[in-house]
Structures are given as C-alpha cells and as structure tokens.
Amino acid sequence: MKLDSKIPAGPVNEKWDLHKNCIKLVSPANKRKYTIIIVGTGLAGASAAASLGELGYNVKAYFIHDTSRRAHSIAAQGGINAAKNYPNDGDTIWRLFVDTVKGGDFRAREANVYRLAQVSGAIIDQCVAQGVPFAREYGGLLANRSFGGAQVSRTFYARGQTGQQLLLGAYSAMMRQVDAGRVKLFPRREMLDLVVVNGKARGIITRNLINGDIEGHEAHAVLLCTGGYGNVYYLSTNAKNSNATAVWRCYKRGAAFSNPCFTQIHPTCIPQSGDYQSKLTLMSESLRNDGRVWAPKNKGDKRPPNEIPEDERDYYLERKYPSYGNLAPRDISSRSAKEVCDEGRGVGDTGFAVYLDFRDAIDRLGKEVIRQRYGNLFDMYQRITDENPYEVPMRIYPAVHYTMGGLWVDYNLMSTIPGLYVLGEANFSDHGANRLGASALMQGLADGYFVIPYTLGDYLASTELPKVATEDDAFNEATDNISQMTEKLLGINGDKTVLQFHRELGKIMWDNVGMARTKRSLELAIKQIKILREEFWQNLKLIGSDQELNKDLEYAGRLADYFELGELMAQDALLRKESCGGHFRKEYQTGDGEALRNDKEFAYVAAWEYKGEGKKPKLHKESLKFEAVKLAQRSYK
Amino acid sequence: MKLNLRIWRQKGPNDRGSFKNYTVEANEHMSFLEMLDFLNEDLIVKGEEPVEFDSDCREGICGSCGMVIDGVAHGPWQGAATCQVHMRHYREGETITIEPFRAKGFPVIKDLVVDRSAFDRIMIAGGYISVNTGAPPDGNTIPIPQDKAERAMDFAACIGCGACVAACPNSSASLFTGAKIAQFALLPQGETERKRRARRMIDQMEKEGFGDCSNYAECEAVCPKEISIEAIARMRREYLKAVF
Ligand SMILES: Cc1cc2nc3c(=O)[nH]c(=O)nc-3n(C[C@H](O)[C@H](O)[C@H](O)COP(=O)(O)OP(=O)(O)OC[C@H]3O[C@@H](n4cnc5c(N)ncnc54)[C@H](O)[C@@H]3O)c2cc1C
Ligand code: FES
C-alpha cells in the first residue's frame, strides 16, 4: 500500500482553484451512463446525492433508516461555521483555516483544511437558497454567534436544531432528484460488504432489514457517507444506529484506517445516572457562552450547590485558562472536568459531574433573556433530570461525541481503494486530533456539495471501468461471506445478550482508551477486548431468524466489528507516544498538565492496513507538513 | 417499580397480531425506551422474541420512535416524543398499553414498527425548492424579517414521526404536509414554486390513502414539536390559490 495524498502544488490558498483547473470532466451526455452508489444519507451523503443527481449521474442511495431525514446529522444542535465575516469582527477564510489547524492540534492536512474554510461561505448561501430558516437579526439579516472557543462570531444556527434544518435542506434537494428520476432510494438497507473488482470498488452488498435478503448492487464508484464510530464506547451522544460496520468492512477490503484513536469527548453532556442507560444526551456547547463551570474547592463537599459560598467554589476553567475561560476547547474542558472529579471534587450522586451555573448570567441579563437563548435546552435538561436549571446549576460530565479518525482519503476524498470515496465523519480528513465546534456540519456539506462533484468526475473520466454484474464471482464471494457470518452469529446459542457484551466493551474502552490513556491502560484494553471478543463468539444469545426484521441480529454484526475496531484504536493510541488534541497520554504532558505533542516523531497521519484475520495490521505514515501555519504549542491561557 | 405491559405483537404485515401481557421491573430514572430495552433483555434471556420498535436519537429529534401509549400517540406528555417520556411519571403496579401507530397509510411491518414511507413520497412530490448546487446569491441578499423566519422555523421543526396521523380520527396527514407547505410559503425562496408545491404535495397525500382534515385538532395535541394547526389553515389557503 502506498499513500499518495495528491495534494496539489502551489500556495495553500490557491491549491483548490489550481486543482479544479486541471480536473478532467465527464461530458453531460456521458454522466447518466455512470452509476454511483452512495451509502448513508446524512449531511454528507444527502448533499452528495443531490449534487451528483443534478449533474446527471445515475445515483443509488442506501441507508439504514426508514427515511433519510432520520440520519444522525439530524441531532446536531449548535450550528455551522462559515467565514462570512457578516458581524465585521475580523473573520477571514485564513483565520478559519488557522483556527481549524490549530484546534486540530496540528494533526490535519493544511490543504484540506484550507479548502474547507474556502467553501464554507458557499454552504451557507446554498442552504439559505434551499429555504433553511437560519436565525436572523431584527433587520432580517443572518445572525451569528460565537461557538466552541472561537474568538469571532462565525456560527450560523437555527435555534437548537441546526443539524435538523441543514439535513432537511439536503434531504429536500435529494428528494427533488428522486422526483427527477436521477436518485433512487434504498431505505432500511445495511451495507455489509464492499465489492472490489480488479482492485477497484465496484459495488456493495446489503441486507434488506425488513426481510433479510442479502442483495448485491453494482456501480462505477462507491461513496461511503456512513458517519462516525463513537458508539464503540457503548455510551455516547451518537444515535443508536450509528455504527462502524461499513467503514470497517471496507478496511478489511483494503481501505486504510487513519488515526482511529482520535476521538472527541464533549465536555457538556448530562451525566450518566444508571446501568440501564442507553445513551447520553448532549447539552449544546453554546451554553458555555453564558454558563460558568465550577466544582467545590473541597473534596467530598456534598452541600447543595446553592449553599456553597462563592469563595469555596473553583471556577477551574476561568482559573486555568483566563483568556478563554469557560470557552476553552472541548478536549481541554473535558479533561479538566475529569481531573476535578478524579480529585474527589465531583458532584451529584455518582461524583462524576461538575456544575454549569447560570446564576450570574441570570442576574446580569434577566431570566427572560436566558430563556430566549437557551429555553429549549433548559427544558430538555429538566425533562431528563427533573431539576430546574433556572434555579439549580446544571450537572454536566464529558461524553464520547465524535470521531476524528476514519478511513484515510486523499485530497480528492478517495480511499486507498480506487473508486471508493469517503465523505463526512466517516473519513479522517479535516479535524486532526480535535474537532472545533460547528465544524462537522460544515465538513459534511463541503464534502457533499462542493468537493465530490468535482473530484469524482476526474476519476471516472480517467479510469477504465469495464462492465460488472452482480452475478460475478466477486459479488458471490462477498454474499457468501455474509451469509456465513450471519449463520455463525445465529448459531452460537449462548446465554449473554448483545447489549450485555456491548456494555462491557464500552466500559473497557471508556476506562482505558478514553479521556486519559497510559501504556498500561492501553495494553490492558487490548488484552481485555480479546478475551471479551472470544466470549462473544462463544456465548452470544440471539433470537429469531435472518429472514425477518431482527434488530438484535443487526446489532450483533455491528458489535462484532466494534471489537476489532476497539482493539485497533487501542493499538493506535499505544503507538502514538505523545499527547495531542483528544488523545491524551498521561506519560506525555507539560509541567502544568497540558498535552505535550511530539512533532518530531509524530507529525504524521497514521494509516493502518488490514493484513488478514489474526494478523497484525501494518502501520503506514503520511507525514504532515506545516507550511502556512507555524507549528506551535496550543495555548488557551 | 413493577409494571404491567400490554404490548401489541405482530409477526409481519400479513399477521393479524394481538396484545400480549408482560411484567417489567422498571426504575424511575429510565426512559420509556430504556424500559422496553430492559424488557427485551429479559425476553431474550428467556428465549422469547424481543419486541421490535424503531428508535435512533433518543432525544426527540429524529422522529424514529413512535408508539401509542395508553391510547395517545407518544403518550400523555405534551411536547415529547416517546423517547422523551420518563418512567418517573408512572406508579408501581400500573398497567401500560403499547401499540403501533395505526393508519391505512402506515402499514405495520412488525410489532411496533410501521412503514412511514408515504411521508417521503409526499416530500418527493414537491417538498423542496428547486435550486441546484452551485453559486446561489449571497445568503444576505434577501433579508427576511425575524418574526417571519421564526414562524417558518416553527413549522420547519416537524420531525416526521407520524404521530399526527396516528392521532387523527381520519388518519389525515394534513399537519405533516401543511407544516412543510407553510414553512416554504413564509419564505421568499419558496415563492416561485408555491402553487405547484401545494398542488402536488396535497394530491400525493390523498393518493397515499390519508384522510381529510375535519378540524379535530388531535394532531396538534400530540405533536412532539407542538406544531400549530395553523399550518393546515395555511395549507388550505395555498391550495385554493393554486387551483383557482
Ligand atoms: C448530539 C450531537 C450534536 C452535534 N452537534 C453538532 C453541531 O452543532 N455542529 C457540528 O458541526 N457538528 C455537530 N455534531 C457532529 C455532526 O452532527 C456529525 O458529525 C455529522 O452530522 C455527521 O454527518 P455524516 O453525514 O457524516 O453522517 P450521519 O449523519 O451519521 O449519517 C450516516 C448515514 O449513514 C447511514 N449508515 C450508517 N451505516 C450504514 C451501513 N452500514 N449501511 C447503510 N447505511 C449506513 C445512516 O443510515 C445515515 O444515513 C453533533 C453530533 C452529535 C452526536
Ligand atoms: S428516537 Fe429520535 S425522536 Fe425518538
């Protein structure tokens, strides 16, 4: 395997335009002769399907949900970034680019990040034209807010439902293409394998989730837009159906997996309350614009928060990071909360929570203003916890939220398998070791609306793609593999449920491959995962058959992949002997407990190549060059 | 707390289906769906088929979940989807009846899982603004008064769960369809196609076998996003303008 990032020559701010100038084009009459498979129709997939349909390609879209509008993107709350500089507060494309490279702790490709910043403005224009009801000022112009640690206001939003509105925009654009006959939808289909013919991605195998049929589908290229793998931790803010199966099976077919250990733990989630819990709920980061984070100064202080006097409170983010304060980036805020709780200063029944307090903001601005800004979030909090955040500070704790790692892609978003493209959270490309708030929505839509329509054509126009049929050997082989795996899962007949196994795996991952990692914890995780995986294959209990709707069977297949992915995450974390962004190795920190990067040895993208069942995967390195932004230690003090 | 559950079990679209009784030992902090997860764990261990239901976000935004709880779509708590209902609202020994959303337009697939693809087809008929990806005008070219944008957002908040249909004595999809038509009718971007949109979406709604609206307003009462039936009035106005 050779990694060729295909970064165009030229200064960083001209690369994309230069590249577009020399990209090959598919003539309008020929486009409809190409069939493109899109797997996953969240922001990335739906925007790609709409754009490619408009260009005239013949698009087939597959997804797990009953309708595309339910993809996990729907749950994004806070907003989407764009360097529009509408508020006149000094924002530029360059600044958004620099913030994103720095925020990613210098582990992303400069060229990709620049392009992302460059197309960000057009995304907003596109969404407005689609009828997305963004928040507006009294004068009728678009409103912006500052979000997730940015010092300019560049975040566009639609109440606390930005992801929903952007996804509905992309969904409606895609539905228009369905109406036009250029996009065909395949709902309730789960991709279980990639079909590679003569070294190129030429199709997929899906399971029809209603009747269990295993179906082959052929195409000239495959676009994977299947989202992130945070659910490997069991508890996360991801939706229940978010999974790693599509990317993992592609990895096993030869697509390199990059930086699997880079996961983002979001600082403001509602803490876990019991073992039965099925997921964690995010409280939008925008709350940190007005809420102050604190914990008691004294260990084991069990007094109700409002009885703890001012001088016995530790506003630890404001104390440690005076210039960013409560808006310090996610990785830093999360780790600080963990430290406070590990010291025994955590609050609530479990001791794994800190306060997010609106008392001062309510005194300063009045309850009404706070209600206008965060009313729906306060209601949501109260519904879940039965506590009133206008009167008692919220309790929050970090939770797994996003995965920066994903399949390796070149500048054109193509994986190491020719013809297999990866878009959105499923790829590794733009966020390095830590993603900034409101940048995932931006990336998903950038990939789908403004990158893939150009780069896909270049491949199709320059590649020989002889006809394939679903009767071919490659399809049969893949189908057989899947049937065998299903049979094996259903035949185990043990006595532990999928959920029990997933909870146990999640605990191993959270304790050992979570917010703070050590050589010891990672080695332990690898050992424990192996043992649990063996038990899984001997003691799993499933009910029902594969010829019907069987959600437990779907779940079991996904969990089987998580075991393998979890191990690779731990291996990747073990090898990366530095701390950067969301990857914090306790052995590598500065005197005052900040992440200590090692640019000399680790300024690279890790890309893992699958070498077969039971064999050690092979590490490839794509070294990262920083020409436009100078390598420097992040400082939010 | 110990609860009695009467749950609708149906093996497939052609099975007649019936209620079955279960008991579950729930805890007040659980969400309603976590209570069902818990029941399913128990059933699997005992070798019985788990109850199938759709869910995904479990925070009231994706619209996947949806069941009729004690006769009310999404249960008796206003402004909440099934996944947002918490067990602290129930008392020891209570009996809870759980059924799928029932409507001609929503055939049952299995147990509590129904086919809501009719909603997608209504959207395909016209739930969009025809702009290609490319270079649309700058987002600030057309100002939209804040109150109008907010009103559009009220209607855009629909999560497509189908509770409105399940609650309506006529199984009408008017609130769902009206919400989209109203959103676009309020925005300048939606102006050009407003007639075609209203005509096509409403025609499709009828084709799917959803009934007419007779102003029962049951839909508004169960809508997890509390979308007002003003959407339906707006839809009617749009339709009249479109056909006359
Ligand atoms: C609670 C929450 C809030 C967030 N808020 C923000 C925010 O404010 N701003 C921001 O920028 N980002 C936010 N994010 C992150 C952002 O929402 C996601 O990163 C982004 O939406 C991912 O989009 P996607 O298109 O890549 O994937 P998704 O939206 O996850 O879509 C995945 C698609 O793939 C399909 N799929 C998956 N596996 C398969 C398979 N095997 N076969 C077939 N189909 C499959 C699914 O059905 C779905 O259609 C938030 C995330 C969470 C969890
Ligand atoms: S599961 Fe998403 S709305 Fe209930």
PDB file of C-alpha atoms and ligand atoms in Angstrom, chain A residues 38-46 62-65 67-68 70-81 147 155 162-163 166-167 186 189-192 204-206 225-228 236-239 241-247 266 279-285 330 400-403 423-427 435-445 558, chain B residues 56 59, ligand 1:
ATOM      1  CA  ILE A  38     -23.930   6.388  -2.026  1.00  0.00           C
ATOM      2  CA  VAL A  39     -24.043   4.658   1.326  1.00  0.00           C
ATOM      3  CA  GLY A  40     -25.507   6.802   4.077  1.00  0.00           C
ATOM      4  CA  THR A  41     -27.624   9.888   3.557  1.00  0.00           C
ATOM      5  CA  GLY A  42     -26.803  12.149   6.468  1.00  0.00           C
ATOM      6  CA  LEU A  43     -25.465  15.588   5.631  1.00  0.00           C
ATOM      7  CA  ALA A  44     -22.552  14.236   3.643  1.00  0.00           C
ATOM      8  CA  GLY A  45     -24.480  11.586   1.717  1.00  0.00           C
ATOM      9  CA  ALA A  46     -27.660  13.549   1.038  1.00  0.00           C
ATOM     10  CA  TYR A  62     -28.653   3.128   0.609  1.00  0.00           C
ATOM     11  CA  PHE A  63     -29.260   3.759   4.291  1.00  0.00           C
ATOM     12  CA  ILE A  64     -30.267   2.033   7.499  1.00  0.00           C
ATOM     13  CA  HIS A  65     -33.111   4.329   8.437  1.00  0.00           C
ATOM     14  CA  THR A  67     -36.102   7.685   5.669  1.00  0.00           C
ATOM     15  CA  SER A  68     -33.009   9.800   5.111  1.00  0.00           C
ATOM     16  CA  ARG A  70     -33.509  10.406  10.405  1.00  0.00           C
ATOM     17  CA  ALA A  71     -29.731  10.190   9.858  1.00  0.00           C
ATOM     18  CA  HIS A  72     -27.724  11.088  12.905  1.00  0.00           C
ATOM     19  CA  SER A  73     -26.922  14.541  11.460  1.00  0.00           C
ATOM     20  CA  ILE A  74     -30.461  15.485  12.431  1.00  0.00           C
ATOM     21  CA  ALA A  75     -29.387  15.680  16.081  1.00  0.00           C
ATOM     22  CA  ALA A  76     -26.723  18.365  15.704  1.00  0.00           C
ATOM     23  CA  GLN A  77     -27.761  21.310  17.796  1.00  0.00           C
ATOM     24  CA  GLY A  78     -25.285  24.124  17.942  1.00  0.00           C
ATOM     25  CA  GLY A  79     -24.509  25.395  14.493  1.00  0.00           C
ATOM     26  CA  ILE A  80     -22.338  25.506  11.420  1.00  0.00           C
ATOM     27  CA  ASN A  81     -19.257  27.632  10.863  1.00  0.00           C
ATOM     28  CA  PHE A 147     -19.239  28.949  19.465  1.00  0.00           C
ATOM     29  CA  THR A 155     -21.502  30.232  13.659  1.00  0.00           C
ATOM     30  CA  THR A 162     -29.223  23.371  13.173  1.00  0.00           C
ATOM     31  CA  GLY A 163     -28.416  19.822  12.115  1.00  0.00           C
ATOM     32  CA  LEU A 166     -29.451  21.536   7.313  1.00  0.00           C
ATOM     33  CA  LEU A 167     -30.278  17.871   6.886  1.00  0.00           C
ATOM     34  CA  PHE A 186     -32.978   2.111  -0.880  1.00  0.00           C
ATOM     35  CA  ARG A 189     -30.621  -1.428   3.830  1.00  0.00           C
ATOM     36  CA  GLU A 190     -27.432  -2.046   5.730  1.00  0.00           C
ATOM     37  CA  MET A 191     -24.207  -2.244   3.772  1.00  0.00           C
ATOM     38  CA  LEU A 192     -22.325  -5.309   4.936  1.00  0.00           C
ATOM     39  CA  ILE A 204     -21.749  -3.249  -2.299  1.00  0.00           C
ATOM     40  CA  ILE A 205     -23.666  -5.989  -0.550  1.00  0.00           C
ATOM     41  CA  THR A 206     -26.589  -5.001   1.633  1.00  0.00           C
ATOM     42  CA  CYS A 225     -21.010   8.579   3.976  1.00  0.00           C
ATOM     43  CA  THR A 226     -21.784   6.437   6.981  1.00  0.00           C
ATOM     44  CA  GLY A 227     -20.842   8.690   9.888  1.00  0.00           C
ATOM     45  CA  GLY A 228     -18.676   8.138  12.953  1.00  0.00           C
ATOM     46  CA  SER A 236     -22.086   8.224  23.632  1.00  0.00           C
ATOM     47  CA  THR A 237     -24.118  11.100  22.284  1.00  0.00           C
ATOM     48  CA  ASN A 238     -24.439   9.294  18.950  1.00  0.00           C
ATOM     49  CA  ALA A 239     -27.746   7.926  17.802  1.00  0.00           C
ATOM     50  CA  ASN A 241     -27.928   3.153  14.873  1.00  0.00           C
ATOM     51  CA  SER A 242     -24.664   4.996  14.286  1.00  0.00           C
ATOM     52  CA  ASN A 243     -22.072   2.325  13.621  1.00  0.00           C
ATOM     53  CA  ALA A 244     -18.727   1.436  12.121  1.00  0.00           C
ATOM     54  CA  THR A 245     -19.727  -1.552  10.044  1.00  0.00           C
ATOM     55  CA  ALA A 246     -19.485  -0.005   6.597  1.00  0.00           C
ATOM     56  CA  VAL A 247     -16.097   1.601   7.176  1.00  0.00           C
ATOM     57  CA  HIS A 266     -17.621  16.534  24.564  1.00  0.00           C
ATOM     58  CA  LYS A 279     -27.202   6.773  25.535  1.00  0.00           C
ATOM     59  CA  LEU A 280     -26.019  10.129  26.737  1.00  0.00           C
ATOM     60  CA  THR A 281     -27.563  13.458  25.908  1.00  0.00           C
ATOM     61  CA  LEU A 282     -25.513  16.395  24.780  1.00  0.00           C
ATOM     62  CA  MET A 283     -26.216  19.841  26.144  1.00  0.00           C
ATOM     63  CA  SER A 284     -25.196  22.272  23.447  1.00  0.00           C
ATOM     64  CA  GLU A 285     -21.845  23.875  23.890  1.00  0.00           C
ATOM     65  CA  ARG A 330     -13.531  20.686  24.056  1.00  0.00           C
ATOM     66  CA  VAL A 400     -17.947  10.494  23.721  1.00  0.00           C
ATOM     67  CA  HIS A 401     -19.241  12.606  20.910  1.00  0.00           C
ATOM     68  CA  TYR A 402     -17.337  12.495  17.646  1.00  0.00           C
ATOM     69  CA  THR A 403     -14.605  10.516  15.968  1.00  0.00           C
ATOM     70  CA  LEU A 423     -17.185  11.718   2.995  1.00  0.00           C
ATOM     71  CA  GLY A 424     -18.277  13.339   6.254  1.00  0.00           C
ATOM     72  CA  GLU A 425     -17.479  11.971   9.686  1.00  0.00           C
ATOM     73  CA  ALA A 426     -16.528   8.621   8.172  1.00  0.00           C
ATOM     74  CA  ASN A 427     -13.250   9.980   6.796  1.00  0.00           C
ATOM     75  CA  ARG A 435     -12.618  18.982  16.044  1.00  0.00           C
ATOM     76  CA  LEU A 436     -13.804  22.506  16.723  1.00  0.00           C
ATOM     77  CA  GLY A 437     -17.482  23.073  17.467  1.00  0.00           C
ATOM     78  CA  ALA A 438     -19.757  23.631  14.443  1.00  0.00           C
ATOM     79  CA  SER A 439     -17.167  22.248  12.024  1.00  0.00           C
ATOM     80  CA  ALA A 440     -18.592  18.776  11.390  1.00  0.00           C
ATOM     81  CA  LEU A 441     -21.715  20.088   9.697  1.00  0.00           C
ATOM     82  CA  MET A 442     -19.505  22.369   7.635  1.00  0.00           C
ATOM     83  CA  GLN A 443     -17.281  19.477   6.591  1.00  0.00           C
ATOM     84  CA  GLY A 444     -20.118  17.095   5.755  1.00  0.00           C
ATOM     85  CA  LEU A 445     -21.737  19.631   3.458  1.00  0.00           C
ATOM     86  CA  ARG A 558     -22.090  -4.158  14.382  1.00  0.00           C
TER      87      ARG A 558
ATOM     88  CA  ASP B  56     -32.402   6.248  16.987  1.00  0.00           C
ATOM     89  CA  GLU B  59     -33.711  12.767  22.253  1.00  0.00           C
TER      90      GLU B  59
HETATM   91  C1  LIG C   1     -25.717  15.280  19.670  1.00  0.00           C
HETATM   92  C2  LIG C   1     -24.794  15.801  18.623  1.00  0.00           C
HETATM   93  C3  LIG C   1     -24.741  17.155  18.339  1.00  0.00           C
HETATM   94  C4  LIG C   1     -23.893  17.648  17.351  1.00  0.00           C
HETATM   95  N1  LIG C   1     -23.868  18.987  17.113  1.00  0.00           N
HETATM   96  C5  LIG C   1     -23.058  19.462  16.137  1.00  0.00           C
HETATM   97  C6  LIG C   1     -23.042  20.855  15.843  1.00  0.00           C
HETATM   98  O1  LIG C   1     -23.737  21.646  16.463  1.00  0.00           O
HETATM   99  N2  LIG C   1     -22.250  21.292  14.854  1.00  0.00           N
HETATM  100  C7  LIG C   1     -21.461  20.443  14.136  1.00  0.00           C
HETATM  101  O2  LIG C   1     -20.785  20.897  13.224  1.00  0.00           O
HETATM  102  N3  LIG C   1     -21.476  19.113  14.382  1.00  0.00           N
HETATM  103  C8  LIG C   1     -22.241  18.607  15.360  1.00  0.00           C
HETATM  104  N4  LIG C   1     -22.238  17.257  15.625  1.00  0.00           N
HETATM  105  C9  LIG C   1     -21.497  16.343  14.749  1.00  0.00           C
HETATM  106  C10 LIG C   1     -22.249  16.114  13.444  1.00  0.00           C
HETATM  107  O3  LIG C   1     -23.628  16.079  13.686  1.00  0.00           O
HETATM  108  C11 LIG C   1     -21.866  14.831  12.731  1.00  0.00           C
HETATM  109  O4  LIG C   1     -20.502  14.690  12.705  1.00  0.00           O
HETATM  110  C12 LIG C   1     -22.363  14.844  11.306  1.00  0.00           C
HETATM  111  O5  LIG C   1     -23.720  15.172  11.245  1.00  0.00           O
HETATM  112  C13 LIG C   1     -22.119  13.525  10.617  1.00  0.00           C
HETATM  113  O6  LIG C   1     -22.736  13.558   9.338  1.00  0.00           O
HETATM  114  P1  LIG C   1     -22.494  12.399   8.300  1.00  0.00           P
HETATM  115  O7  LIG C   1     -23.261  12.768   7.094  1.00  0.00           O
HETATM  116  O8  LIG C   1     -21.048  12.161   8.141  1.00  0.00           O
HETATM  117  O9  LIG C   1     -23.096  11.078   8.969  1.00  0.00           O
HETATM  118  P2  LIG C   1     -24.519  10.736   9.639  1.00  0.00           P
HETATM  119  O10 LIG C   1     -25.414  11.879   9.720  1.00  0.00           O
HETATM  120  O11 LIG C   1     -24.191   9.987  10.882  1.00  0.00           O
HETATM  121  O12 LIG C   1     -25.186   9.757   8.614  1.00  0.00           O
HETATM  122  C14 LIG C   1     -24.812   8.421   8.488  1.00  0.00           C
HETATM  123  C15 LIG C   1     -25.677   7.779   7.445  1.00  0.00           C
HETATM  124  O13 LIG C   1     -25.137   6.511   7.132  1.00  0.00           O
HETATM  125  C16 LIG C   1     -26.131   5.513   7.185  1.00  0.00           C
HETATM  126  N5  LIG C   1     -25.418   4.293   7.527  1.00  0.00           N
HETATM  127  C17 LIG C   1     -24.528   4.074   8.533  1.00  0.00           C
HETATM  128  N6  LIG C   1     -24.038   2.825   8.447  1.00  0.00           N
HETATM  129  C18 LIG C   1     -24.598   2.254   7.364  1.00  0.00           C
HETATM  130  C19 LIG C   1     -24.488   0.965   6.763  1.00  0.00           C
HETATM  131  N7  LIG C   1     -23.678   0.030   7.214  1.00  0.00           N
HETATM  132  N8  LIG C   1     -25.256   0.708   5.667  1.00  0.00           N
HETATM  133  C20 LIG C   1     -26.112   1.654   5.154  1.00  0.00           C
HETATM  134  N9  LIG C   1     -26.220   2.885   5.696  1.00  0.00           N
HETATM  135  C21 LIG C   1     -25.472   3.169   6.787  1.00  0.00           C
HETATM  136  C22 LIG C   1     -27.150   6.017   8.153  1.00  0.00           C
HETATM  137  O14 LIG C   1     -28.408   5.440   7.890  1.00  0.00           O
HETATM  138  C23 LIG C   1     -27.122   7.507   7.834  1.00  0.00           C
HETATM  139  O15 LIG C   1     -27.928   7.765   6.735  1.00  0.00           O
HETATM  140  C24 LIG C   1     -23.071  16.758  16.624  1.00  0.00           C
HETATM  141  C25 LIG C   1     -23.119  15.400  16.913  1.00  0.00           C
HETATM  142  C26 LIG C   1     -23.930  14.923  17.940  1.00  0.00           C
HETATM  143  C27 LIG C   1     -23.848  13.490  18.307  1.00  0.00           C
END
